[in-house]
Short mmCIF file of C-alpha atoms in Angstrom, two decimals:
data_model
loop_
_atom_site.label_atom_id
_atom_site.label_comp_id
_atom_site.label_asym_id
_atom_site.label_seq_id
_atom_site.Cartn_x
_atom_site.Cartn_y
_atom_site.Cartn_z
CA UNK A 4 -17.97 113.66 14.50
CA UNK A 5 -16.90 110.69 16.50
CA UNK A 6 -17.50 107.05 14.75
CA UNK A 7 -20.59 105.00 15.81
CA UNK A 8 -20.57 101.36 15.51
CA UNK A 9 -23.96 100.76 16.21
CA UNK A 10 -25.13 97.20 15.12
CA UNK A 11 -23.05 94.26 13.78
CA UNK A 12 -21.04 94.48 10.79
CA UNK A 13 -18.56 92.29 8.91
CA UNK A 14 -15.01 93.47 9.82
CA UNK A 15 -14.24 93.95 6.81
CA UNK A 16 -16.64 96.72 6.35
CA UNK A 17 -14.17 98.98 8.76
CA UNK A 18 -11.38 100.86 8.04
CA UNK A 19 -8.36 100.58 10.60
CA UNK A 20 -8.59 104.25 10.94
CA UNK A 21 -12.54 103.62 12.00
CA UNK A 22 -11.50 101.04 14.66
CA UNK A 23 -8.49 102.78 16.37
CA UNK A 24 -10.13 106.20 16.88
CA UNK A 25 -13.38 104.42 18.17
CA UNK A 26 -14.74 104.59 22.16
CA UNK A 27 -15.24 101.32 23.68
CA UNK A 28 -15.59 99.15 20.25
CA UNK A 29 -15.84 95.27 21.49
CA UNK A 30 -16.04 91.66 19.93
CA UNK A 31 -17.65 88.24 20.49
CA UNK A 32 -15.84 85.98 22.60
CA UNK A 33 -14.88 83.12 20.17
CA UNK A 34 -16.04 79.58 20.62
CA UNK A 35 -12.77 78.39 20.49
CA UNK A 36 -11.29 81.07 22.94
CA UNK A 37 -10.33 81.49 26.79
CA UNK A 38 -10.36 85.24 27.74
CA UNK A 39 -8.71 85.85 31.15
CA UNK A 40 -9.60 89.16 31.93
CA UNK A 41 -7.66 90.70 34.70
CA UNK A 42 -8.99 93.73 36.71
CA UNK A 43 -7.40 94.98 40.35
CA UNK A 44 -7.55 98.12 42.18
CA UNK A 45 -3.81 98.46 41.02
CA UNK A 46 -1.32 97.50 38.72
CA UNK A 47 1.28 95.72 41.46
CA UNK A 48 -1.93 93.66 42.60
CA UNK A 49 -2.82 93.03 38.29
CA UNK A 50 0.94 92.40 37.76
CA UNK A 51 1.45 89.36 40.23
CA UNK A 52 -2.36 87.95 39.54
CA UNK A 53 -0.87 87.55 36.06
CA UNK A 54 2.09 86.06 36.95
CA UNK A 55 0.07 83.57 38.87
CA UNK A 56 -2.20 82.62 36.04
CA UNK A 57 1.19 82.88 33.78
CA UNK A 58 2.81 80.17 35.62
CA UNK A 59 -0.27 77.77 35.55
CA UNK A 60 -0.30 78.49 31.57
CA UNK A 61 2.96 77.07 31.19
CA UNK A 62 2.53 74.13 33.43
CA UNK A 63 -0.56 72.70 31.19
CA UNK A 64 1.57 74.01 28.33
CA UNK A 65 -1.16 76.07 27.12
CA UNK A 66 0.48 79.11 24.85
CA UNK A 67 -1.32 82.51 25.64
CA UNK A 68 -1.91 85.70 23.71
CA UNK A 69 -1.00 88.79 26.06
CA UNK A 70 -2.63 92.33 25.56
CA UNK A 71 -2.84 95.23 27.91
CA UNK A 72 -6.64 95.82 28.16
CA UNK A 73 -6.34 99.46 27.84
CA UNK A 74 -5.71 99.44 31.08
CA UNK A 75 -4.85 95.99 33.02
CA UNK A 76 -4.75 92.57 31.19
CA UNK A 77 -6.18 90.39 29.00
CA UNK A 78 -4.91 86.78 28.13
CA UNK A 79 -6.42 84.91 25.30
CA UNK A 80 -6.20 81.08 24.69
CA UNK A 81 -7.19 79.74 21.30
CA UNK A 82 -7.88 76.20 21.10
CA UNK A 83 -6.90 74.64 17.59
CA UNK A 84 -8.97 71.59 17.26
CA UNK A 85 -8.50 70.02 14.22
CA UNK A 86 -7.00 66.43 16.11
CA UNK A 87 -9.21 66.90 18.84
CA UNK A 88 -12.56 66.63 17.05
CA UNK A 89 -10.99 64.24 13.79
CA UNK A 90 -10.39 61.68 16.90
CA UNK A 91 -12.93 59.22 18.47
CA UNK A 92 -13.30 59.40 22.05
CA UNK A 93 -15.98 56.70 23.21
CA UNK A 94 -15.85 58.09 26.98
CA UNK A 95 -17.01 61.39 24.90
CA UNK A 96 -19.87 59.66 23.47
CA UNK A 97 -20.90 58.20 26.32
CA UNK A 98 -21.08 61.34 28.26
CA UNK A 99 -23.32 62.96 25.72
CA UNK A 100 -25.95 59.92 25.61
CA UNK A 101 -26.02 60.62 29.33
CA UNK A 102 -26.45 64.43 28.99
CA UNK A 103 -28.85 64.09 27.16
CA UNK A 104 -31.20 61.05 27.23
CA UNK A 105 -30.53 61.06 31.35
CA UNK A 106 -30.25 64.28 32.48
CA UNK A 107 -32.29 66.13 30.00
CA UNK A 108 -34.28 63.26 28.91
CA UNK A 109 -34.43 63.69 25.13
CA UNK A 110 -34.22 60.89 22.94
CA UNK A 111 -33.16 63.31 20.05
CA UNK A 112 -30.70 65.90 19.48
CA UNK A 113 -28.77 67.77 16.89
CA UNK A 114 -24.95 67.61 15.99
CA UNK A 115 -25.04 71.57 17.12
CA UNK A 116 -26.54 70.55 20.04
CA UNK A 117 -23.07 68.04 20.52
CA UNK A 118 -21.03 71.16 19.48
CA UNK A 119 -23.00 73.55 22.01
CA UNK A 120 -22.31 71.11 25.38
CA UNK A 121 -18.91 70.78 23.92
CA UNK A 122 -18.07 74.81 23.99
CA UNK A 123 -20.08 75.06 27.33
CA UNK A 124 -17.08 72.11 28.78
CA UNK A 125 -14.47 73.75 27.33
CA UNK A 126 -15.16 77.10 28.44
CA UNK A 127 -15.25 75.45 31.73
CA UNK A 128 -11.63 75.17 31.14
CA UNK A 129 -11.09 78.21 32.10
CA UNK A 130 -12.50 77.65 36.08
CA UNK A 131 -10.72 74.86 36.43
CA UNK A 132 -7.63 77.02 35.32
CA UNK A 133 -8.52 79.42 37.61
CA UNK A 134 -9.06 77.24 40.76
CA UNK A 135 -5.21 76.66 40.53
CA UNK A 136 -4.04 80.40 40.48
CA UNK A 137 -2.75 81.29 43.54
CA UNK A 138 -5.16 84.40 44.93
CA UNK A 139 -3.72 88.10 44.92
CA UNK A 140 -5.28 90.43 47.22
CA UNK A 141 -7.39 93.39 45.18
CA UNK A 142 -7.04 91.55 41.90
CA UNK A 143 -9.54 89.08 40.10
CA UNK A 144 -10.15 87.26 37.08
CA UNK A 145 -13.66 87.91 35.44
CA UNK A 146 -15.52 84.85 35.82
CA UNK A 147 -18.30 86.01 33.71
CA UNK A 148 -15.79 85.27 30.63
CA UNK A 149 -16.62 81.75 31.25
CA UNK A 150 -19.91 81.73 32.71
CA UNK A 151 -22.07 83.41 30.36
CA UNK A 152 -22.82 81.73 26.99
CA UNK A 153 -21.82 84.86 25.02
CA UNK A 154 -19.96 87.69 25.56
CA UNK A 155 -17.85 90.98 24.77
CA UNK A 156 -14.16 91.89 25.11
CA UNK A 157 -12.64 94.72 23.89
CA UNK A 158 -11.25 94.68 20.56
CA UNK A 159 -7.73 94.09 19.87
CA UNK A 160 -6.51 97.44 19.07
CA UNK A 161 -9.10 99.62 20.66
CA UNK A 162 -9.12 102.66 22.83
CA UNK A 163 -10.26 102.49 26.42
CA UNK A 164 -12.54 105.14 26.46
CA UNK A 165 -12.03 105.32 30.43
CA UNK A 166 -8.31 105.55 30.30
CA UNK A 167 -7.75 106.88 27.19
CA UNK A 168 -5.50 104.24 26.49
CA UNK A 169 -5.41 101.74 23.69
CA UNK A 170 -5.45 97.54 23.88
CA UNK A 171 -1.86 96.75 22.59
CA UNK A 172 -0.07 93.41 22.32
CA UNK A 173 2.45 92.89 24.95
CA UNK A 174 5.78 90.22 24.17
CA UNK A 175 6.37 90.37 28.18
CA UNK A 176 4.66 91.38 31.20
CA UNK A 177 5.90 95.01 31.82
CA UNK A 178 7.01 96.48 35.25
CA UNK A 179 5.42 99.52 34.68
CA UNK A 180 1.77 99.85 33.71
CA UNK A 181 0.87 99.95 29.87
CA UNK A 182 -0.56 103.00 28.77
CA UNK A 183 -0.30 103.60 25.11
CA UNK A 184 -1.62 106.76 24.51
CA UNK A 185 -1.12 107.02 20.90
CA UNK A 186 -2.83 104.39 17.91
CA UNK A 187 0.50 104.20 16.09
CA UNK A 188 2.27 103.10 18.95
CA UNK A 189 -0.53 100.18 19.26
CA UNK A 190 1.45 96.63 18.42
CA UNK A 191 0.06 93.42 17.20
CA UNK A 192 1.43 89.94 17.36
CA UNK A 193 3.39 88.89 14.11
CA UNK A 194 1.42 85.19 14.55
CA UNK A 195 -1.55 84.53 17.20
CA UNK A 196 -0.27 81.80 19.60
CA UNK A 197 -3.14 78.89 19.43
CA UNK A 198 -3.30 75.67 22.11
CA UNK A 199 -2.88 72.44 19.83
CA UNK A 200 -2.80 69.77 23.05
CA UNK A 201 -2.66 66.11 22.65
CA UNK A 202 -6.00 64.98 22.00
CA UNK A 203 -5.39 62.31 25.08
CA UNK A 204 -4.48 65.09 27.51
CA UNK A 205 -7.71 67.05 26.20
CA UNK A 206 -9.98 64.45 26.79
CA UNK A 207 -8.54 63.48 30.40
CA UNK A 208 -8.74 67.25 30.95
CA UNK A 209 -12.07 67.83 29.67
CA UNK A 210 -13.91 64.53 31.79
CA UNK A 211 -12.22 66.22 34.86
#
């Protein structure tokens, strides 16, 4: 009988054997993460749209995680904030007197309340990234990824129930479309690639 994950569960409750024969099995987009999900009609159109977004990466100098989705592409950004948060910004301060008090016009809030406009900006990152990735024709990026205050994206390692094809790390962007067919064949990044920008750059980044 096929495995069932059902309800939430500690990962460490699963055996890899659990996760890789699984249909479908998805995670929590992280607080700290940008997921570029990349869907097209084909994998020319998914190819280039990637290259596109590839080439605005490296121009912020924002490292990226690549996987094949199971299908097309996924890129995740992890933010590492440790500078950012350990240094005062009084334009940051500012801003969330404003948010608050002005726009939403309550004279109290919480420090999770800080730390919930704060995610909400910086997943905002991610359409500002976007508005700078030159179009491809029968490709898009899933702007829901951003949008929505939570959501799912397939786990790293997974099988594509649809394509019968698993979610594998890729060191380059293939010419030929991903399908890995097999869970042994299924390859994971030695060391995840996190963004550690300049708090400076952050902030100007962040106000715009």
């Amino acid at each position: 009988e096929e495995n069932r994950f059902d309800k939430w569960q500690p990962f460490y409750n699963y055996h890899i054997e659990d996760i890789v024969e699984s249909n479908n099995l998805h995670r929590e987009v992280l607080a700290n993460e940008l997921v570029f999900d990349i869907d097209a009609d084909n994998w020319n159109s998914a190819r280039q749209l990637a290259l596109n977004l590839e080439e605005v990466l490296n121009k912020l100098q924002i490292p990226f995680n690549r996987w094949s989705s199971g299908r097309y592409l996924h890129y995740h950004v992890f933010l590492e904030d440790k500078e950012i948060t350990t240094t005062q910004n009084k334009e940051f301060i500012e801003l969330v007197k404003n948010h608050f008090q002005t726009i939403l016009k309550r004279k109290n809030y919480t420090v999770n309340d800080v730390l919930q406009l704060e995610r909400e900006v910086f997943k905002a990152f991610g359409l500002v990234i976007l508005e700078r990735i030159n179009p491809i024709e029968n490709a898009h990026i899933d702007l829901l990824k951003f949008q929505s205050e939570k959501c799912l994206i397939r786990a790293e390692g997974s099988l594509n129930f649809k394509t019968r094809a698993y979610k594998t790390y890729l060191e380059t962007l293939p010419e030929e479309q991903p399908l890995i067919r097999a869970s042994w064949q299924v390859k994971f990044p030695s060391e995840i690639k996190t963004w550690k920008p300049n708090p400076e750059f952050y902030w100007k980044l962040f106000f715009f």
